[in-house]
Coordinates of C-alpha atoms and ligand atoms in Angstrom, one line a residue:
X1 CA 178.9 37.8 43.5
X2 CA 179.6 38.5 47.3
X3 CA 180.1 35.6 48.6
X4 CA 180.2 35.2 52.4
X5 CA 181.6 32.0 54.9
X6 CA 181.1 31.3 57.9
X7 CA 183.2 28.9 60.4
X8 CA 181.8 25.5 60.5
X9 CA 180.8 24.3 63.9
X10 CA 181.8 21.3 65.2
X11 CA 179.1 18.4 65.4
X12 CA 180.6 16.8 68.9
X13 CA 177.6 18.9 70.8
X14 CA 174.7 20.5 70.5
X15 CA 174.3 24.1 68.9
X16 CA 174.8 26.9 71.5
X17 CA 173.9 31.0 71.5
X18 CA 178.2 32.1 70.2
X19 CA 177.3 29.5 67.1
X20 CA 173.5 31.2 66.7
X21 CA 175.1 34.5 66.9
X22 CA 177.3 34.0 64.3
X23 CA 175.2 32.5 61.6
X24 CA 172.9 35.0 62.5
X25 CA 175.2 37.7 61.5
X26 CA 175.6 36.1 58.3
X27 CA 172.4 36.0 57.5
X28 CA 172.1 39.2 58.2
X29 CA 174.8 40.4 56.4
X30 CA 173.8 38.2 53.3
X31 CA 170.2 39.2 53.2
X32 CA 171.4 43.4 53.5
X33 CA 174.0 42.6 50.7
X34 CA 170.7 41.4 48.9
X35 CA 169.0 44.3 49.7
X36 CA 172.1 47.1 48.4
X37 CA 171.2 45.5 44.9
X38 CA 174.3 42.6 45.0
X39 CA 173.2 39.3 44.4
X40 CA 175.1 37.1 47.4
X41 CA 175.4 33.5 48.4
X42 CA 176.2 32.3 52.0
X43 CA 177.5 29.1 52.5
X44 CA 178.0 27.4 55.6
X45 CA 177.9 23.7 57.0
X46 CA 179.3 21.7 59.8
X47 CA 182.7 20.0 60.7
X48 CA 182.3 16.2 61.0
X49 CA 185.3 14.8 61.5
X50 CA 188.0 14.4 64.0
X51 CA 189.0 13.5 67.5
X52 CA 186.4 15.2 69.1
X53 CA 183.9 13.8 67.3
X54 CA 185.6 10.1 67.5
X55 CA 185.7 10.8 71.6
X56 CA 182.2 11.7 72.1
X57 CA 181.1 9.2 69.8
X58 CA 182.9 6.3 71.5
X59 CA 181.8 7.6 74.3
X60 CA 177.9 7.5 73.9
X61 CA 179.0 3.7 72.3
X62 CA 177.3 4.9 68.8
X63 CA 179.7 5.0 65.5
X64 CA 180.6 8.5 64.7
X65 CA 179.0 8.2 61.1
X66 CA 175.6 8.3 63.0
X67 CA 176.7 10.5 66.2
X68 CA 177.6 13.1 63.4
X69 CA 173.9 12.7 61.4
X70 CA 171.9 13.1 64.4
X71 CA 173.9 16.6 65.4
X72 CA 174.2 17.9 61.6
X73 CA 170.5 17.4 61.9
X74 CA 170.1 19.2 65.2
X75 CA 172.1 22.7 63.4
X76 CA 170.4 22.3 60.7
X77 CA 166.7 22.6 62.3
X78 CA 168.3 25.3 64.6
X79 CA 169.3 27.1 61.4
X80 CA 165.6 26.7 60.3
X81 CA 164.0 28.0 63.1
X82 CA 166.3 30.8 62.9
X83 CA 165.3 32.1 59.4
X84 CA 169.0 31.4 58.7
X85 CA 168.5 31.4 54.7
X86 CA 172.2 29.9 53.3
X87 CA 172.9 29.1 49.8
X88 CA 175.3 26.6 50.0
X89 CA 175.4 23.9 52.7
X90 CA 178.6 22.2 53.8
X91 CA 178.9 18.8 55.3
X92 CA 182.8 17.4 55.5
X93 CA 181.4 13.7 55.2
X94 CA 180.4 14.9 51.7
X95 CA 182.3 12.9 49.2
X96 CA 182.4 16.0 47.0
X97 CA 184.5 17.6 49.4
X98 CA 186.7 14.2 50.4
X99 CA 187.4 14.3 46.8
X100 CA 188.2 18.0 46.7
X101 CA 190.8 17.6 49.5
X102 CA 191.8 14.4 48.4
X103 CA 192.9 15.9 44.9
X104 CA 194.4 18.9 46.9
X105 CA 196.4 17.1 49.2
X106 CA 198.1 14.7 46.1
X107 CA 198.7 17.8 44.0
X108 CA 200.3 19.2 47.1
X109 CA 202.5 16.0 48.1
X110 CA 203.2 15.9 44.4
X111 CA 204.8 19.1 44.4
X112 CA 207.0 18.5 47.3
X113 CA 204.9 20.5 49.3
X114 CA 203.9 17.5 51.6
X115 CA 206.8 14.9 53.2
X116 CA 207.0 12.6 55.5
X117 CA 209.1 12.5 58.8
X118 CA 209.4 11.1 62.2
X119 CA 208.8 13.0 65.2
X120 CA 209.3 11.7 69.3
X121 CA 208.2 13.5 71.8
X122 CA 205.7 13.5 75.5
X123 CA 202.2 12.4 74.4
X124 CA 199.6 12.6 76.2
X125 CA 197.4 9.5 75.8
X126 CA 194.0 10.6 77.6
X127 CA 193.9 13.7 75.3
X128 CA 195.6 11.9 72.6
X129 CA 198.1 14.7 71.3
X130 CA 201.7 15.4 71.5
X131 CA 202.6 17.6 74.1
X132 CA 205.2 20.7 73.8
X133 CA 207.0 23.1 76.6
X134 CA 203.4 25.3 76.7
X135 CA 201.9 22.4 78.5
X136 CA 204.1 22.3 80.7
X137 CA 203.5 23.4 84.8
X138 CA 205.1 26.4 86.4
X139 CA 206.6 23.0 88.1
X140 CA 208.1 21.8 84.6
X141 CA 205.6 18.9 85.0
X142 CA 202.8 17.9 82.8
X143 CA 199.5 17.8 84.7
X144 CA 197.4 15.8 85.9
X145 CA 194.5 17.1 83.2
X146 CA 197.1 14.7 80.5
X147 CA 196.5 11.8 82.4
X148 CA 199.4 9.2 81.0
X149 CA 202.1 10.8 79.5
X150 CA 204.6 8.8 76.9
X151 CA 207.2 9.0 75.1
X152 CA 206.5 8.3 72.1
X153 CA 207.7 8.5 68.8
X154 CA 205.8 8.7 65.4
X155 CA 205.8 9.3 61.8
X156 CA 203.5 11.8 60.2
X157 CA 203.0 14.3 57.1
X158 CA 204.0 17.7 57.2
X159 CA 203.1 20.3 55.3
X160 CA 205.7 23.4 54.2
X161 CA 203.9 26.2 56.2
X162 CA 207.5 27.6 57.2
X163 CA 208.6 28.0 53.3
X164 CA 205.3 30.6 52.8
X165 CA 205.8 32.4 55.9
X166 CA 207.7 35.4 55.0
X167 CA 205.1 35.9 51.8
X168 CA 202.6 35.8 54.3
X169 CA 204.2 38.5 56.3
X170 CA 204.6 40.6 52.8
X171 CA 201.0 39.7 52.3
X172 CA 199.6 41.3 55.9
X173 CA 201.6 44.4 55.3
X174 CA 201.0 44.8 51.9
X175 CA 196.9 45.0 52.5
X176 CA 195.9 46.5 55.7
X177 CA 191.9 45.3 55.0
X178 CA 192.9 42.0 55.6
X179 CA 191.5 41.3 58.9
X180 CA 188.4 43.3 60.2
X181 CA 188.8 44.9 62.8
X182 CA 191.9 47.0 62.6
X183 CA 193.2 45.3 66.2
X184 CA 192.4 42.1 65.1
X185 CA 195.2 42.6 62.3
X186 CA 198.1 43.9 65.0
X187 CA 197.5 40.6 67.1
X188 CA 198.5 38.8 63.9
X189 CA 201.3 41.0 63.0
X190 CA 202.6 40.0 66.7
X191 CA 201.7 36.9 66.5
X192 CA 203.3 36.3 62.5
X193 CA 207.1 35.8 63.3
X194 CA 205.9 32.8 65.7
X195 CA 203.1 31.2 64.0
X196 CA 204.9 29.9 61.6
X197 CA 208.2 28.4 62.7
X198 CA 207.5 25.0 62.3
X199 CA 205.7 23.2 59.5
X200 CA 202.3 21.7 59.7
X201 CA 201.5 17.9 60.8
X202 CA 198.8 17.3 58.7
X203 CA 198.3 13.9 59.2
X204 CA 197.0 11.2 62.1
X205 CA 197.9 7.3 61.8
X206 CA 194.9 5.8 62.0
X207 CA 196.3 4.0 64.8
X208 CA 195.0 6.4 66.7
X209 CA 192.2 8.7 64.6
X210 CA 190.0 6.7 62.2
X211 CA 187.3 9.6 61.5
X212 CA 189.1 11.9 59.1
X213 CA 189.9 12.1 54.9
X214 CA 192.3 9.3 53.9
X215 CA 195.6 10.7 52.6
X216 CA 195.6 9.8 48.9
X217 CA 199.4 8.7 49.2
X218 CA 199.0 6.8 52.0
X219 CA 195.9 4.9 53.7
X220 CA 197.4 4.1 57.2
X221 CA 196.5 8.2 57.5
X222 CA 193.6 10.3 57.7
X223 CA 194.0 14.1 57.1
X224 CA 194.2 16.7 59.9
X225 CA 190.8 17.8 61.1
X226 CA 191.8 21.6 60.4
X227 CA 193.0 21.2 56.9
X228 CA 190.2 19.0 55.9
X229 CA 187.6 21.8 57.8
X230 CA 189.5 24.8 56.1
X231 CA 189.2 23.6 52.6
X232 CA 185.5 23.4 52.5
X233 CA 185.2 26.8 51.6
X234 CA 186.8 26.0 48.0
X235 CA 185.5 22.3 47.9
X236 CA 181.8 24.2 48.1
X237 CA 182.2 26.2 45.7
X238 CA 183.3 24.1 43.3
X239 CA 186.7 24.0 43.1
X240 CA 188.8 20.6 41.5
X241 CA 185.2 18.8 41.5
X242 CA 187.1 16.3 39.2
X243 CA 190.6 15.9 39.6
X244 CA 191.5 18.3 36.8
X245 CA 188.8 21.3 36.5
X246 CA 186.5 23.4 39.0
X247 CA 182.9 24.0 38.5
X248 CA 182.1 26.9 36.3
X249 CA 180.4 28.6 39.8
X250 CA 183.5 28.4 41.2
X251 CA 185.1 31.6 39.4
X252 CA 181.8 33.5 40.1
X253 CA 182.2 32.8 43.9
X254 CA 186.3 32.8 44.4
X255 CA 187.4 34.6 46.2
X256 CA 185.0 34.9 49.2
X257 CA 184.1 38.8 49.9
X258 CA 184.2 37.9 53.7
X259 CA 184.9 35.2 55.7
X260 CA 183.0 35.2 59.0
X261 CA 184.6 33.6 62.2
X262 CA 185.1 34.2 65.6
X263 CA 188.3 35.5 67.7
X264 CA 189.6 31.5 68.7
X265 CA 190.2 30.1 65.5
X266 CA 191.6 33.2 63.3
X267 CA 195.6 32.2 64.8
X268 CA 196.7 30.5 63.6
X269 CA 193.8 28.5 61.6
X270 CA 192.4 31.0 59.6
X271 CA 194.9 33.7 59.6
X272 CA 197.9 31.5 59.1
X273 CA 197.1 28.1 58.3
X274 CA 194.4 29.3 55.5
X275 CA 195.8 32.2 53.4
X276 CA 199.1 29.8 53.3
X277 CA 197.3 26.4 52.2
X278 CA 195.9 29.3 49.5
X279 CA 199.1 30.3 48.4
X280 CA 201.0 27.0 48.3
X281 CA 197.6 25.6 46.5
X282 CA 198.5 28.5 43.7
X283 CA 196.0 30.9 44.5
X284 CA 197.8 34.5 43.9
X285 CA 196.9 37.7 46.4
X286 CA 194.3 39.0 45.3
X287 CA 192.2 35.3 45.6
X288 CA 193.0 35.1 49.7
X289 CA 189.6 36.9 51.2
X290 CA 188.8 39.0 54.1
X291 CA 188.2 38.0 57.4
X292 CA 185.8 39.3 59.6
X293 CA 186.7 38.3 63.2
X294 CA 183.9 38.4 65.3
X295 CA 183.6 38.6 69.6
X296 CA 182.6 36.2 71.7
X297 CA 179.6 36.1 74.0
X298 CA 180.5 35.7 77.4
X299 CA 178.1 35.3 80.0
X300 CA 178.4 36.6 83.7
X301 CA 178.6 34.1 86.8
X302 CA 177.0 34.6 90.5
X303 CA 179.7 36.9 91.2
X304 CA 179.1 39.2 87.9
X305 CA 182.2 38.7 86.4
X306 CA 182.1 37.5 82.3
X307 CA 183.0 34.0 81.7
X308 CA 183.4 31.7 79.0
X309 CA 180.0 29.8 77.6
X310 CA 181.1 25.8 78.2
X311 CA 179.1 22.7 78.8
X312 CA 181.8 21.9 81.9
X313 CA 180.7 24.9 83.8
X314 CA 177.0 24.0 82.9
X315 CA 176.8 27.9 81.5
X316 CA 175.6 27.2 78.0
X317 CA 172.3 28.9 76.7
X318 CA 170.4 27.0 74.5
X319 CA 169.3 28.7 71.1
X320 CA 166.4 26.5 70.8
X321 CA 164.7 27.4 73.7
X322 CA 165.3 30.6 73.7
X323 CA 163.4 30.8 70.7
X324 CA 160.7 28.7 71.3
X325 CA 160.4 31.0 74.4
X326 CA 160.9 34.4 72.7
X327 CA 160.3 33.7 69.2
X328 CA 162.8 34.4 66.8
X329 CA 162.4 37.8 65.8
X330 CA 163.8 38.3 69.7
X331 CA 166.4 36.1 69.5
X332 CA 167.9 37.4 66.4
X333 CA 167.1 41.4 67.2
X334 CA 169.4 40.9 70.6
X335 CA 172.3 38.8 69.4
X336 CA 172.9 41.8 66.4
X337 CA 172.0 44.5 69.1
X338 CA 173.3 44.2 72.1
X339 CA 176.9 43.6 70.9
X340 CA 179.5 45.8 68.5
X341 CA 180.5 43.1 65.7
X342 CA 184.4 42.6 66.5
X343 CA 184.0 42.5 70.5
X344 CA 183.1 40.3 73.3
X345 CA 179.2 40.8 75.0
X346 CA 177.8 39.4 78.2
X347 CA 174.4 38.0 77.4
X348 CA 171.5 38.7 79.3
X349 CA 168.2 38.0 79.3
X350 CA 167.2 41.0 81.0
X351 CA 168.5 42.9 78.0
X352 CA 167.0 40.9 75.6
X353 CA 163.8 41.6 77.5
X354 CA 164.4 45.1 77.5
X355 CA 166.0 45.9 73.7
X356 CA 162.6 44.2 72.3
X357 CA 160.2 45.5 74.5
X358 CA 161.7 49.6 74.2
X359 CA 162.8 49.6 70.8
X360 CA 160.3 46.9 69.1
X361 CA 157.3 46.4 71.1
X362 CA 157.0 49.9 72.7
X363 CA 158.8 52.3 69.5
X364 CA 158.4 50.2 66.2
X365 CA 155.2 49.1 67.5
X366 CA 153.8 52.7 68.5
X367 CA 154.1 53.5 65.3
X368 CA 152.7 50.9 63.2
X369 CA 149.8 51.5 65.4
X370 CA 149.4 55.1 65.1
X371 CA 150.6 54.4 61.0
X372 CA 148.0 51.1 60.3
X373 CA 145.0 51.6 62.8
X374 CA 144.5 55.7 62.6
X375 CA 144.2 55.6 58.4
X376 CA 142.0 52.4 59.3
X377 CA 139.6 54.3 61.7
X378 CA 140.2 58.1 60.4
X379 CA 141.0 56.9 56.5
X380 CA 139.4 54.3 55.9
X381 CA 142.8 52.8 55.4
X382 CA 143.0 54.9 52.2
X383 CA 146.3 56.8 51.7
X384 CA 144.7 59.8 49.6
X385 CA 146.9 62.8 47.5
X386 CA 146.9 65.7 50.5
X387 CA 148.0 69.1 49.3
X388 CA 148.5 69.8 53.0
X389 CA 152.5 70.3 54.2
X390 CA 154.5 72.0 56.8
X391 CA 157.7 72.7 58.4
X392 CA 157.4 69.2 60.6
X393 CA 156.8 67.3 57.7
X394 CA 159.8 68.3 55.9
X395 CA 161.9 67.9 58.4
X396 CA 160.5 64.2 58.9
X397 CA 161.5 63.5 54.8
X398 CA 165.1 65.1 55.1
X399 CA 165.7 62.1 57.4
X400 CA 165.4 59.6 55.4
X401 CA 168.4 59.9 53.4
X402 CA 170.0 60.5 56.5
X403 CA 168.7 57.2 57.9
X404 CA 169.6 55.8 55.0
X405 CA 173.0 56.4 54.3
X406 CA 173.9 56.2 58.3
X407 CA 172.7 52.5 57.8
X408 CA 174.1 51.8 54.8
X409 CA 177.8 52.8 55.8
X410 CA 177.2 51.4 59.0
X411 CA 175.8 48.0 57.3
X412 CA 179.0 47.8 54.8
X413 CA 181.0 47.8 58.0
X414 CA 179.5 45.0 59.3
X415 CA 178.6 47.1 62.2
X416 CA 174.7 46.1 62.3
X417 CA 174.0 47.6 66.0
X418 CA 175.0 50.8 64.3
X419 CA 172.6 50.0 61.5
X420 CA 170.1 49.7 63.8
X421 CA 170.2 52.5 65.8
X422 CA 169.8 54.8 62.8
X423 CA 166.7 53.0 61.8
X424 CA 165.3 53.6 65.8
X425 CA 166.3 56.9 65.7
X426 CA 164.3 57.5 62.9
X427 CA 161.5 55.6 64.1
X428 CA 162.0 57.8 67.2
X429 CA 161.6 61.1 64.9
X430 CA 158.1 59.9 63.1
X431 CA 156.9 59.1 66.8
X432 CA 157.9 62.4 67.3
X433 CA 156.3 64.4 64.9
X434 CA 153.2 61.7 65.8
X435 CA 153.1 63.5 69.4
X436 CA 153.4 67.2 67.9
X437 CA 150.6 66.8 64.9
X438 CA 148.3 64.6 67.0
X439 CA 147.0 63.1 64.6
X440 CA 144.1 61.8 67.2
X441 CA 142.8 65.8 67.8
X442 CA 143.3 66.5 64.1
X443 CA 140.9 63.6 63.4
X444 CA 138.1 65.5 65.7
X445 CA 138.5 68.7 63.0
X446 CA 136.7 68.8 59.8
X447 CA 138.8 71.7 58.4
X448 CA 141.9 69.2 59.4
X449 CA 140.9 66.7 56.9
X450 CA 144.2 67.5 54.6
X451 CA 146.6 67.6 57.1
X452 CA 145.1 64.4 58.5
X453 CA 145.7 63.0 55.9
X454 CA 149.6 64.5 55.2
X455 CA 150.6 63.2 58.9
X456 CA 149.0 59.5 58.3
X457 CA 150.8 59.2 55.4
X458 CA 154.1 59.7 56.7
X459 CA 153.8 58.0 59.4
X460 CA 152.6 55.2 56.8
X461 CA 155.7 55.9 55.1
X462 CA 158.7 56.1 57.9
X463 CA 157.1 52.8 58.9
X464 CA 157.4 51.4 55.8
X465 CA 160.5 52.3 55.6
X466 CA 161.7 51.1 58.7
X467 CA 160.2 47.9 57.3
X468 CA 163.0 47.8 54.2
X469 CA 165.1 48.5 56.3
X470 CA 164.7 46.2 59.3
X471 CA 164.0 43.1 56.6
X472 CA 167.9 41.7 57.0
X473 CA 167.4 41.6 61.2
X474 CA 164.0 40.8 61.1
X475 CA 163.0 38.7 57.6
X476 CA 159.4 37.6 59.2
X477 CA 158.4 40.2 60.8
X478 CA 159.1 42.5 57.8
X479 CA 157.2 39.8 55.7
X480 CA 154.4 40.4 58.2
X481 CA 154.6 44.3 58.2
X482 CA 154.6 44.5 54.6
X483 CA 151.1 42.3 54.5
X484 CA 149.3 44.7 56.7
X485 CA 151.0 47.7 54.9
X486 CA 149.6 46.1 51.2
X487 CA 152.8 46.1 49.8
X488 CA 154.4 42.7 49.7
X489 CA 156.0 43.4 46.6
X490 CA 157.9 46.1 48.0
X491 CA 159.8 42.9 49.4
X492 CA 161.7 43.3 46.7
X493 CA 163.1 46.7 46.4
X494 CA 166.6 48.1 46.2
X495 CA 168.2 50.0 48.9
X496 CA 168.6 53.0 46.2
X497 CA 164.9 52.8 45.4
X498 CA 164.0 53.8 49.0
X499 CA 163.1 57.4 48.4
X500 CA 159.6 59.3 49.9
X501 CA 157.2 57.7 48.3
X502 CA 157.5 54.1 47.8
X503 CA 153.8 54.3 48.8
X504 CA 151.5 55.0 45.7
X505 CA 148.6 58.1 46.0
X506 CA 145.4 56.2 47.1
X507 CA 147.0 52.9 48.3
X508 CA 145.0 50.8 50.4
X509 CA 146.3 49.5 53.4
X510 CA 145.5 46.3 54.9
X511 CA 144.4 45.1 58.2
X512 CA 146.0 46.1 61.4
X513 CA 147.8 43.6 63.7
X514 CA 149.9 43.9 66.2
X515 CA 153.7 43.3 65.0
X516 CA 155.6 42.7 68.5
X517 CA 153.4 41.6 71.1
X518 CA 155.0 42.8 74.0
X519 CA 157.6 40.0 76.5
X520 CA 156.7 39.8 79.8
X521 CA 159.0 37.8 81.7
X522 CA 157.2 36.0 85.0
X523 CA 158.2 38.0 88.3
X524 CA 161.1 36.4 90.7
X525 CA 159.8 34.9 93.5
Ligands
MSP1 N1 185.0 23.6 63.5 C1 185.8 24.7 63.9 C2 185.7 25.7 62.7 C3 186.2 25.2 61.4 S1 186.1 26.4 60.2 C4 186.9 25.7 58.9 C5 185.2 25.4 65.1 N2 183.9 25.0 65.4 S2 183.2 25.5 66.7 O1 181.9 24.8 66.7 O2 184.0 25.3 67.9 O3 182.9 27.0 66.6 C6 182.2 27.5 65.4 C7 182.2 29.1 65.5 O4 181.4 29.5 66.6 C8 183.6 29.7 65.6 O5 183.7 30.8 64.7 C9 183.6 30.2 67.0 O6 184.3 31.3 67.2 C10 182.1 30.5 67.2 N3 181.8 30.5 68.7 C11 181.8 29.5 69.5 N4 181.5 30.0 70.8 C12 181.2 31.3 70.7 C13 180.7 32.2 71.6 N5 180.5 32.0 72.9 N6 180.4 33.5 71.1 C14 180.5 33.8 69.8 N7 181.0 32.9 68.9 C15 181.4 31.7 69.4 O7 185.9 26.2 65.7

């Protein structure tokens, strides 16, 4: 089973484009792995606890219990809208998963991998975390963004991330997979002798953090927010559902194939924090799973330059409305095109414009139209057996298995705007060999009738095709394509079945609609 995670995103605000992209990519990813013939289950969820969410619950004077509900809902019907199909759904107020950690956490304390001890130190009480050096001004002061600083000293639990570190370091160089990309890897072989100097705090008195997983050993604490988060992809899939066993789907899912997430969190959360929690937990190498670490999108201020998406600089695009605008065929074809999975993009709405309108509206949509409404007007919509071939048309079937096996290595790379452009180069060949067979003079000669018929049908074919093939990117309008084309049960074929010919002699096409209305965006004033 390939199963895929992705981060969970934080319910202390609403859903934004970098948390769209990413489940997007997902999807898509899940949905192609569906297609290559491997059956697949995504999972992914929402983190619900911590002092984020305590904050901005306190400070809209609601308890977090229901601050949390109303934004899990608002992800959830942004996921919908999205055609973001996940298996599993995760929810860290879950009590499946409070039990999961809970029975983690005692095994781990039990084994002496947990302990107790006091720390003192400058703590910043508006922020409500203990300060180190880093915070500290080029002045040697802490700023004014801390508000009150104390001294303060406090006991807490620890975890013994320092004891794994040097298997971790064995682990990295021993599989150079690990981390996709390749670059992402040598920023945590830098970053590896540091990251793991001191062990993890893993605990907050509930003195000052309520909203979190009670310690099993101790109810004056609740659990960490990251180590409660990071566990939900085992508690999910089934593992220690009772104290003692896992569910039997667990063994079918562990380890994850991929682990989707973004560039902040991977040190030292995932990359460090995670594979070490694994480890200590008793999971042996070949059970800690790939990370794929995706870019951010950026977005570009008055003066051009990229800058970071965030609600204080009022910069934020809003997922929802950009598909209620665009629909979400748009929205999902930019956010896989217009970036290379691994690095940052600026988003632009321009682009988004543009991308649908050339390659969708204007190439895809060209040739559905030639494909669809010439056999309606000069076929009668019937595909009939045509002796008739030539040079052209041979060439046009020789790139298929191009097509295909461009896409298909670019697809198991995760590299899906690479995917795409070999699909919309090959739609770019058929529309091609449309404009040197014109099919719309060849309809005005009887003796043509034959070669009418040849050209039709493989421009029939490349679109259906095309179809298959865009189905991961594009699940609806693919559902749509294949209604007009007849063939909804092609929705189900196999990558390897996608040979010349998935058309039957004499099939009957449907009726002719337009696919990708084109966008036009209102002229600035
Ligand atoms: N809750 C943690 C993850 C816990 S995983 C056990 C978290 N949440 S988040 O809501 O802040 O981010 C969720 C995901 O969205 C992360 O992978 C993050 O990298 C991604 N993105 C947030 N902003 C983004 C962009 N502007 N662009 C692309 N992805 C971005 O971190």
């Amino acid at each position: 089973m390939f199963y895929l995670t992705t981060a969970i995103d934080y319910t202390n605000g609403a859903p934004h484009i970098g948390h769209a992209y990413e489940k997007v990519l997902a999807d898509v990813i899940t949905r192609y792995q569906k297609l290559a013939g491997n059956p697949a289950y995504f999972l992914t969820g929402v983190d619900q606890h911590g002092q984020k969410v305590q904050q901005s619950a306190a400070k809209e004077d609601v308890n977090p219990a229901t601050f949390v509900t109303r934004l899990t809902k608002q992800f959830k019907n942004l996921w919908q809208q999205l055609e973001i199909e996940h298996d599993g759904w995760a929810e860290t107020i879950d009590p499946r998963h409070k039990s999961c950690v809970q029975n983690i956490l005692q095994d781990l304390f039990d084994r002496g991998q947990i302990y107790k001890k006091s720390h003192s130190g400058f703590y910043s009480v508006r922020q409500e975390q203990f300060l180190t050096d880093k915070e500290r001004n080029a002045d040697g002061q802490f700023g004014d963004e801390w508000g009150e600083v104390v001294e303060l000293e406090e006991e807490n639990y620890y975890f013994r991330l320092t004891e794994h570190a040097s298997w971790l370091k064995t682990f990295v160089d021993q599989h150079p997979d690990y981390i996709t990309p390749k670059f992402r890897r040598n920023e945590l072989l830098q970053a590896l002798d540091r990251a793991a100097e001191s062990d993890l705090c893993i605990s907050r008195p509930k003195s000052r953090l309520r909203w979190g997983i009670e310690l099993p050993f101790d109810e004056e604490f609740v659990t960490y927010v990251w180590f409660d988060a990071l566990l939900n992809y085992i508690s999910f899939a089934g593992y220690r559902a009772t104290p003692a066993a896992n569910l039997p789907d667990f063994d079918q899912l562990w380890p994850a194939a991929i682990q989707i997430i973004g560039k902040d969190i991977m040190i030292p959360a995932h990359a460090i924090y995670w594979p070490i929690m694994l480890h200590a937990i008793g999971f042996n190498d070949s059970q800690i799973p790939r990370l794929l670490v995706h870019g951010w999108w950026n977005i570009k201020n008055a003066a051009g330059q990229a800058e970071k998406m965030s609600k204080s600089l009022g910069n934020v695009i809003d997922p929802v409305e950009l598909a209620n605008t665009f629909g979400t065929d748009a929205v999902r074809y930019y956010l896989v095109r217009d970036i290379h999975t691994g690095n940052d993009s600026d988003f632009d709405l321009s682009r988004l414009v543009m991308l649908y309108n050339t390659e969708l509206a204007n190439n895809l949509g060209n040739l559905c139209n030639r494909a669809l409404n010439m056999s309606k007007r000069f076929l009668n919509s019937t595909l009939s057996p045509s002796d008739y071939d030539d040079e052209q048309c041979q060439a046009l079937r020789a790139k298929l298995p191009l097509c295909v096996t461009n896409y298909r290595q670019a697809m198991e790379q995760f590299a899906i705007a690479d995917a795409l452009t070999a699909v919309i180069d090959y739609i770019s060949a058929a529309n091609g060999f449309a404009e040197m067979q014109k099919p719309w003079e060849l309809a005005k000669d009887q003796e043509a009738q034959a070669r009418l018929t040849t050209v039709l049908t493989h421009l029939t074919e490349v679109t259906t095709h095309a179809t298959i093939m865009l189905s991961p990117i594009l699940p609806s309008a693919s559902h749509r394509l294949l209604q007009q084309l007849n063939a909804p049960q092609l929705a189900e074929l196999k990558l390897d079945q996608l040979a010349w010919g998935v058309l039957p002699a004499n099939h009957q096409l449907g009726k002719p609609k337009p696919a990708f209305p084109r966008i036009d965006l209102p002229a600035d004033d």
